[in-house]
Amino acid sequence: MTILALTRARAWAILAGNTMIGPNDVPATDGGAKVEAALRRFALEEAADGAAFDVGYRALDAVFGPRGENERREVLETWFAGPRSPPAGWPARVRVSYHLVLARDLERGGELAGVRDAFVVLDAPARRCVSLLSHVLVLPPYRRSGLAALLREIG
């Protein structure tokens, strides 16, 4: 795909760092001007190191931890460390991984705006993929900004 084939909103999303999602990924019922504005305003990035994991985990745990709806930190840190081998009895080609995505507000210097996490089970040779979409968190100042629509589509 060339840049000429991109919609204006998708081009804005790529410039903002949102290469993982574009306006055509969001259902029409969630889309429109609010989503295009969110694609320009927020950068979505997969946590790539311990510091990014810490930021995302702390945000999730502050909301979901007190309700018993978040996994223990040490368990998720183990998953975050890399793809895991499948459980005993599963084909060796199956890979299981944990993903933590941070949404940052480009208008506020990269301030954390939201978090999404998911587990993915992939059997590439069989062309099968299952995703367990764990949490979506939009921090209070960013609610009704279109960010939730973006985060719901990751997974």
PDB file of C-alpha atoms in Angstrom:
ATOM      1  CA  MET A   1       0.000   0.000   0.000  1.00  0.00           C
ATOM      2  CA  THR A   2       1.316   3.439  -0.831  1.00  0.00           C
ATOM      3  CA  ILE A   3       0.644   6.608   1.092  1.00  0.00           C
ATOM      4  CA  LEU A   4      -1.636   7.711  -1.765  1.00  0.00           C
ATOM      5  CA  ALA A   5      -3.975   4.791  -1.082  1.00  0.00           C
ATOM      6  CA  LEU A   6      -4.491   5.845   2.517  1.00  0.00           C
ATOM      7  CA  THR A   7      -7.475   7.750   3.781  1.00  0.00           C
ATOM      8  CA  ARG A   8      -6.713  11.093   5.383  1.00  0.00           C
ATOM      9  CA  ALA A   9      -7.556   9.747   8.855  1.00  0.00           C
ATOM     10  CA  ARG A  10      -5.330   6.679   8.353  1.00  0.00           C
ATOM     11  CA  ALA A  11      -2.448   8.918   7.274  1.00  0.00           C
ATOM     12  CA  TRP A  12      -2.941  11.023  10.435  1.00  0.00           C
ATOM     13  CA  ALA A  13      -2.980   7.838  12.490  1.00  0.00           C
ATOM     14  CA  ILE A  14       0.305   6.674  10.999  1.00  0.00           C
ATOM     15  CA  LEU A  15       1.896  10.056  11.605  1.00  0.00           C
ATOM     16  CA  ALA A  16       0.718   9.853  15.237  1.00  0.00           C
ATOM     17  CA  GLY A  17       2.213   6.386  15.584  1.00  0.00           C
ATOM     18  CA  ASN A  18      -1.095   4.508  15.405  1.00  0.00           C
ATOM     19  CA  THR A  19      -0.003   1.963  12.822  1.00  0.00           C
ATOM     20  CA  MET A  20      -1.947  -0.774  14.596  1.00  0.00           C
ATOM     21  CA  ILE A  21      -5.388   0.697  13.899  1.00  0.00           C
ATOM     22  CA  GLY A  22      -7.084   2.918  11.372  1.00  0.00           C
ATOM     23  CA  PRO A  23     -10.543   4.382  10.838  1.00  0.00           C
ATOM     24  CA  ASN A  24     -11.678   1.418   8.737  1.00  0.00           C
ATOM     25  CA  ASP A  25     -10.953  -0.874  11.687  1.00  0.00           C
ATOM     26  CA  VAL A  26     -13.625   0.824  13.801  1.00  0.00           C
ATOM     27  CA  PRO A  27     -17.297  -0.103  13.205  1.00  0.00           C
ATOM     28  CA  ALA A  28     -19.404   2.631  11.640  1.00  0.00           C
ATOM     29  CA  THR A  29     -21.479   2.830  14.835  1.00  0.00           C
ATOM     30  CA  ASP A  30     -18.329   3.875  16.739  1.00  0.00           C
ATOM     31  CA  GLY A  31     -16.653   5.783  13.929  1.00  0.00           C
ATOM     32  CA  GLY A  32     -16.958   9.194  12.448  1.00  0.00           C
ATOM     33  CA  ALA A  33     -15.367  12.497  13.339  1.00  0.00           C
ATOM     34  CA  LYS A  34     -14.749  11.540  16.969  1.00  0.00           C
ATOM     35  CA  VAL A  35     -12.674   8.511  15.955  1.00  0.00           C
ATOM     36  CA  GLU A  36     -10.760  10.518  13.340  1.00  0.00           C
ATOM     37  CA  ALA A  37      -9.960  13.080  16.049  1.00  0.00           C
ATOM     38  CA  ALA A  38      -8.879  10.293  18.424  1.00  0.00           C
ATOM     39  CA  LEU A  39      -6.584   8.840  15.748  1.00  0.00           C
ATOM     40  CA  ARG A  40      -4.882  12.224  15.466  1.00  0.00           C
ATOM     41  CA  ARG A  41      -4.728  12.844  19.210  1.00  0.00           C
ATOM     42  CA  PHE A  42      -3.607   9.492  20.645  1.00  0.00           C
ATOM     43  CA  ALA A  43      -0.564   7.347  19.947  1.00  0.00           C
ATOM     44  CA  LEU A  44      -1.081   3.633  20.553  1.00  0.00           C
ATOM     45  CA  GLU A  45       2.053   1.691  21.442  1.00  0.00           C
ATOM     46  CA  GLU A  46       2.659  -1.830  22.583  1.00  0.00           C
ATOM     47  CA  ALA A  47       4.665  -1.860  25.808  1.00  0.00           C
ATOM     48  CA  ALA A  48       8.184  -2.874  24.834  1.00  0.00           C
ATOM     49  CA  ASP A  49      10.075  -2.743  28.121  1.00  0.00           C
ATOM     50  CA  GLY A  50       9.693  -3.020  31.877  1.00  0.00           C
ATOM     51  CA  ALA A  51       9.099   0.705  32.350  1.00  0.00           C
ATOM     52  CA  ALA A  52       6.190   0.741  29.895  1.00  0.00           C
ATOM     53  CA  PHE A  53       4.801  -2.450  31.456  1.00  0.00           C
ATOM     54  CA  ASP A  54       4.982  -0.793  34.877  1.00  0.00           C
ATOM     55  CA  VAL A  55       3.029   2.266  33.710  1.00  0.00           C
ATOM     56  CA  GLY A  56       0.304   0.152  32.111  1.00  0.00           C
ATOM     57  CA  TYR A  57       0.082  -2.395  34.898  1.00  0.00           C
ATOM     58  CA  ARG A  58      -0.177   0.267  37.620  1.00  0.00           C
ATOM     59  CA  ALA A  59      -3.016   1.993  35.760  1.00  0.00           C
ATOM     60  CA  LEU A  60      -4.933  -1.271  35.278  1.00  0.00           C
ATOM     61  CA  ASP A  61      -4.318  -2.444  38.827  1.00  0.00           C
ATOM     62  CA  ALA A  62      -5.486   0.849  40.354  1.00  0.00           C
ATOM     63  CA  VAL A  63      -8.921   0.300  38.807  1.00  0.00           C
ATOM     64  CA  PHE A  64      -9.320  -3.465  38.471  1.00  0.00           C
ATOM     65  CA  GLY A  65      -7.121  -4.703  41.345  1.00  0.00           C
ATOM     66  CA  PRO A  66      -9.379  -3.590  44.235  1.00  0.00           C
ATOM     67  CA  ARG A  67     -12.272  -5.485  42.600  1.00  0.00           C
ATOM     68  CA  GLY A  68     -10.183  -8.648  42.188  1.00  0.00           C
ATOM     69  CA  GLU A  69     -10.352  -8.294  38.398  1.00  0.00           C
ATOM     70  CA  ASN A  70      -6.634  -8.085  37.613  1.00  0.00           C
ATOM     71  CA  GLU A  71      -4.015 -10.825  37.544  1.00  0.00           C
ATOM     72  CA  ARG A  72      -1.134 -10.584  40.002  1.00  0.00           C
ATOM     73  CA  ARG A  73       1.786  -8.493  38.789  1.00  0.00           C
ATOM     74  CA  GLU A  74       4.345 -11.314  38.923  1.00  0.00           C
ATOM     75  CA  VAL A  75       2.137 -13.522  36.740  1.00  0.00           C
ATOM     76  CA  LEU A  76       1.723 -10.859  34.064  1.00  0.00           C
ATOM     77  CA  GLU A  77       5.431  -9.953  34.228  1.00  0.00           C
ATOM     78  CA  THR A  78       6.233 -13.572  33.386  1.00  0.00           C
ATOM     79  CA  TRP A  79       3.836 -13.469  30.441  1.00  0.00           C
ATOM     80  CA  PHE A  80       5.152 -10.064  29.369  1.00  0.00           C
ATOM     81  CA  ALA A  81       8.716 -11.434  29.254  1.00  0.00           C
ATOM     82  CA  GLY A  82       7.943 -13.187  25.996  1.00  0.00           C
ATOM     83  CA  PRO A  83       5.994 -15.829  24.114  1.00  0.00           C
ATOM     84  CA  ARG A  84       5.357 -18.927  26.153  1.00  0.00           C
ATOM     85  CA  SER A  85       5.463 -22.556  25.149  1.00  0.00           C
ATOM     86  CA  PRO A  86       2.077 -24.233  24.960  1.00  0.00           C
ATOM     87  CA  PRO A  87       0.748 -26.319  27.847  1.00  0.00           C
ATOM     88  CA  ALA A  88       1.578 -30.017  27.921  1.00  0.00           C
ATOM     89  CA  GLY A  89      -0.393 -31.919  25.310  1.00  0.00           C
ATOM     90  CA  TRP A  90      -0.707 -28.953  22.930  1.00  0.00           C
ATOM     91  CA  PRO A  91       1.150 -28.945  19.587  1.00  0.00           C
ATOM     92  CA  ALA A  92       4.625 -27.411  19.933  1.00  0.00           C
ATOM     93  CA  ARG A  93       3.894 -24.948  17.114  1.00  0.00           C
ATOM     94  CA  VAL A  94       1.335 -23.096  19.291  1.00  0.00           C
ATOM     95  CA  ARG A  95       2.549 -19.829  20.815  1.00  0.00           C
ATOM     96  CA  VAL A  96       0.898 -17.934  23.646  1.00  0.00           C
ATOM     97  CA  SER A  97       1.704 -14.276  24.306  1.00  0.00           C
ATOM     98  CA  TYR A  98       0.577 -11.325  26.427  1.00  0.00           C
ATOM     99  CA  HIS A  99       0.234  -7.827  24.991  1.00  0.00           C
ATOM    100  CA  LEU A 100      -0.140  -4.513  26.816  1.00  0.00           C
ATOM    101  CA  VAL A 101      -1.009  -1.438  24.732  1.00  0.00           C
ATOM    102  CA  LEU A 102      -0.645   2.098  26.073  1.00  0.00           C
ATOM    103  CA  ALA A 103      -2.581   5.041  24.665  1.00  0.00           C
ATOM    104  CA  ARG A 104      -0.753   8.343  25.026  1.00  0.00           C
ATOM    105  CA  ASP A 105      -2.154  11.831  24.500  1.00  0.00           C
ATOM    106  CA  LEU A 106      -0.041  13.674  21.933  1.00  0.00           C
ATOM    107  CA  GLU A 107      -1.638  16.983  22.925  1.00  0.00           C
ATOM    108  CA  ARG A 108      -0.458  16.581  26.527  1.00  0.00           C
ATOM    109  CA  GLY A 109       3.134  15.526  26.016  1.00  0.00           C
ATOM    110  CA  GLY A 110       2.505  11.803  25.871  1.00  0.00           C
ATOM    111  CA  GLU A 111       0.482  11.595  29.081  1.00  0.00           C
ATOM    112  CA  LEU A 112      -1.103   8.166  29.646  1.00  0.00           C
ATOM    113  CA  ALA A 113      -4.728   8.193  28.495  1.00  0.00           C
ATOM    114  CA  GLY A 114      -5.651   4.512  28.447  1.00  0.00           C
ATOM    115  CA  VAL A 115      -4.521   0.888  28.497  1.00  0.00           C
ATOM    116  CA  ARG A 116      -5.603  -2.334  26.750  1.00  0.00           C
ATOM    117  CA  ASP A 117      -4.269  -5.815  27.460  1.00  0.00           C
ATOM    118  CA  ALA A 118      -4.844  -9.189  25.834  1.00  0.00           C
ATOM    119  CA  PHE A 119      -3.559 -12.743  25.613  1.00  0.00           C
ATOM    120  CA  VAL A 120      -3.100 -14.264  22.169  1.00  0.00           C
ATOM    121  CA  VAL A 121      -2.854 -17.956  21.260  1.00  0.00           C
ATOM    122  CA  LEU A 122      -1.472 -18.460  17.759  1.00  0.00           C
ATOM    123  CA  ASP A 123      -1.212 -21.629  15.700  1.00  0.00           C
ATOM    124  CA  ALA A 124       0.194 -20.126  12.510  1.00  0.00           C
ATOM    125  CA  PRO A 125       0.481 -23.346  10.468  1.00  0.00           C
ATOM    126  CA  ALA A 126      -3.187 -24.125  11.179  1.00  0.00           C
ATOM    127  CA  ARG A 127      -4.120 -20.461  10.563  1.00  0.00           C
ATOM    128  CA  ARG A 128      -5.836 -20.199  13.956  1.00  0.00           C
ATOM    129  CA  CYS A 129      -5.657 -17.335  16.395  1.00  0.00           C
ATOM    130  CA  VAL A 130      -7.606 -16.771  19.598  1.00  0.00           C
ATOM    131  CA  SER A 131      -7.429 -13.551  21.566  1.00  0.00           C
ATOM    132  CA  LEU A 132      -8.605 -13.112  25.160  1.00  0.00           C
ATOM    133  CA  LEU A 133      -9.323  -9.414  25.501  1.00  0.00           C
ATOM    134  CA  SER A 134      -8.710  -8.768  29.168  1.00  0.00           C
ATOM    135  CA  HIS A 135      -9.140  -5.077  30.017  1.00  0.00           C
ATOM    136  CA  VAL A 136      -9.917  -1.733  28.414  1.00  0.00           C
ATOM    137  CA  LEU A 137      -9.216   1.296  30.564  1.00  0.00           C
ATOM    138  CA  VAL A 138      -9.795   4.886  29.498  1.00  0.00           C
ATOM    139  CA  LEU A 139      -8.661   7.256  32.234  1.00  0.00           C
ATOM    140  CA  PRO A 140     -11.364   9.722  33.375  1.00  0.00           C
ATOM    141  CA  PRO A 141     -10.054  12.872  31.621  1.00  0.00           C
ATOM    142  CA  TYR A 142     -10.168  11.003  28.283  1.00  0.00           C
ATOM    143  CA  ARG A 143     -13.632   9.492  28.429  1.00  0.00           C
ATOM    144  CA  ARG A 144     -15.945  10.425  25.536  1.00  0.00           C
ATOM    145  CA  SER A 145     -12.891  11.323  23.410  1.00  0.00           C
ATOM    146  CA  GLY A 146     -13.161   8.397  20.959  1.00  0.00           C
ATOM    147  CA  LEU A 147     -10.256   6.573  22.623  1.00  0.00           C
ATOM    148  CA  ALA A 148     -12.454   3.713  23.878  1.00  0.00           C
ATOM    149  CA  ALA A 149     -13.486   2.923  20.300  1.00  0.00           C
ATOM    150  CA  LEU A 150      -9.826   2.644  19.311  1.00  0.00           C
ATOM    151  CA  LEU A 151      -8.895   0.451  22.270  1.00  0.00           C
ATOM    152  CA  ARG A 152     -11.864  -1.873  21.763  1.00  0.00           C
ATOM    153  CA  GLU A 153     -10.589  -2.725  18.296  1.00  0.00           C
ATOM    154  CA  ILE A 154      -7.180  -3.937  19.498  1.00  0.00           C
ATOM    155  CA  GLY A 155      -6.919  -7.635  20.022  1.00  0.00           C
TER     156      GLY A 155
END
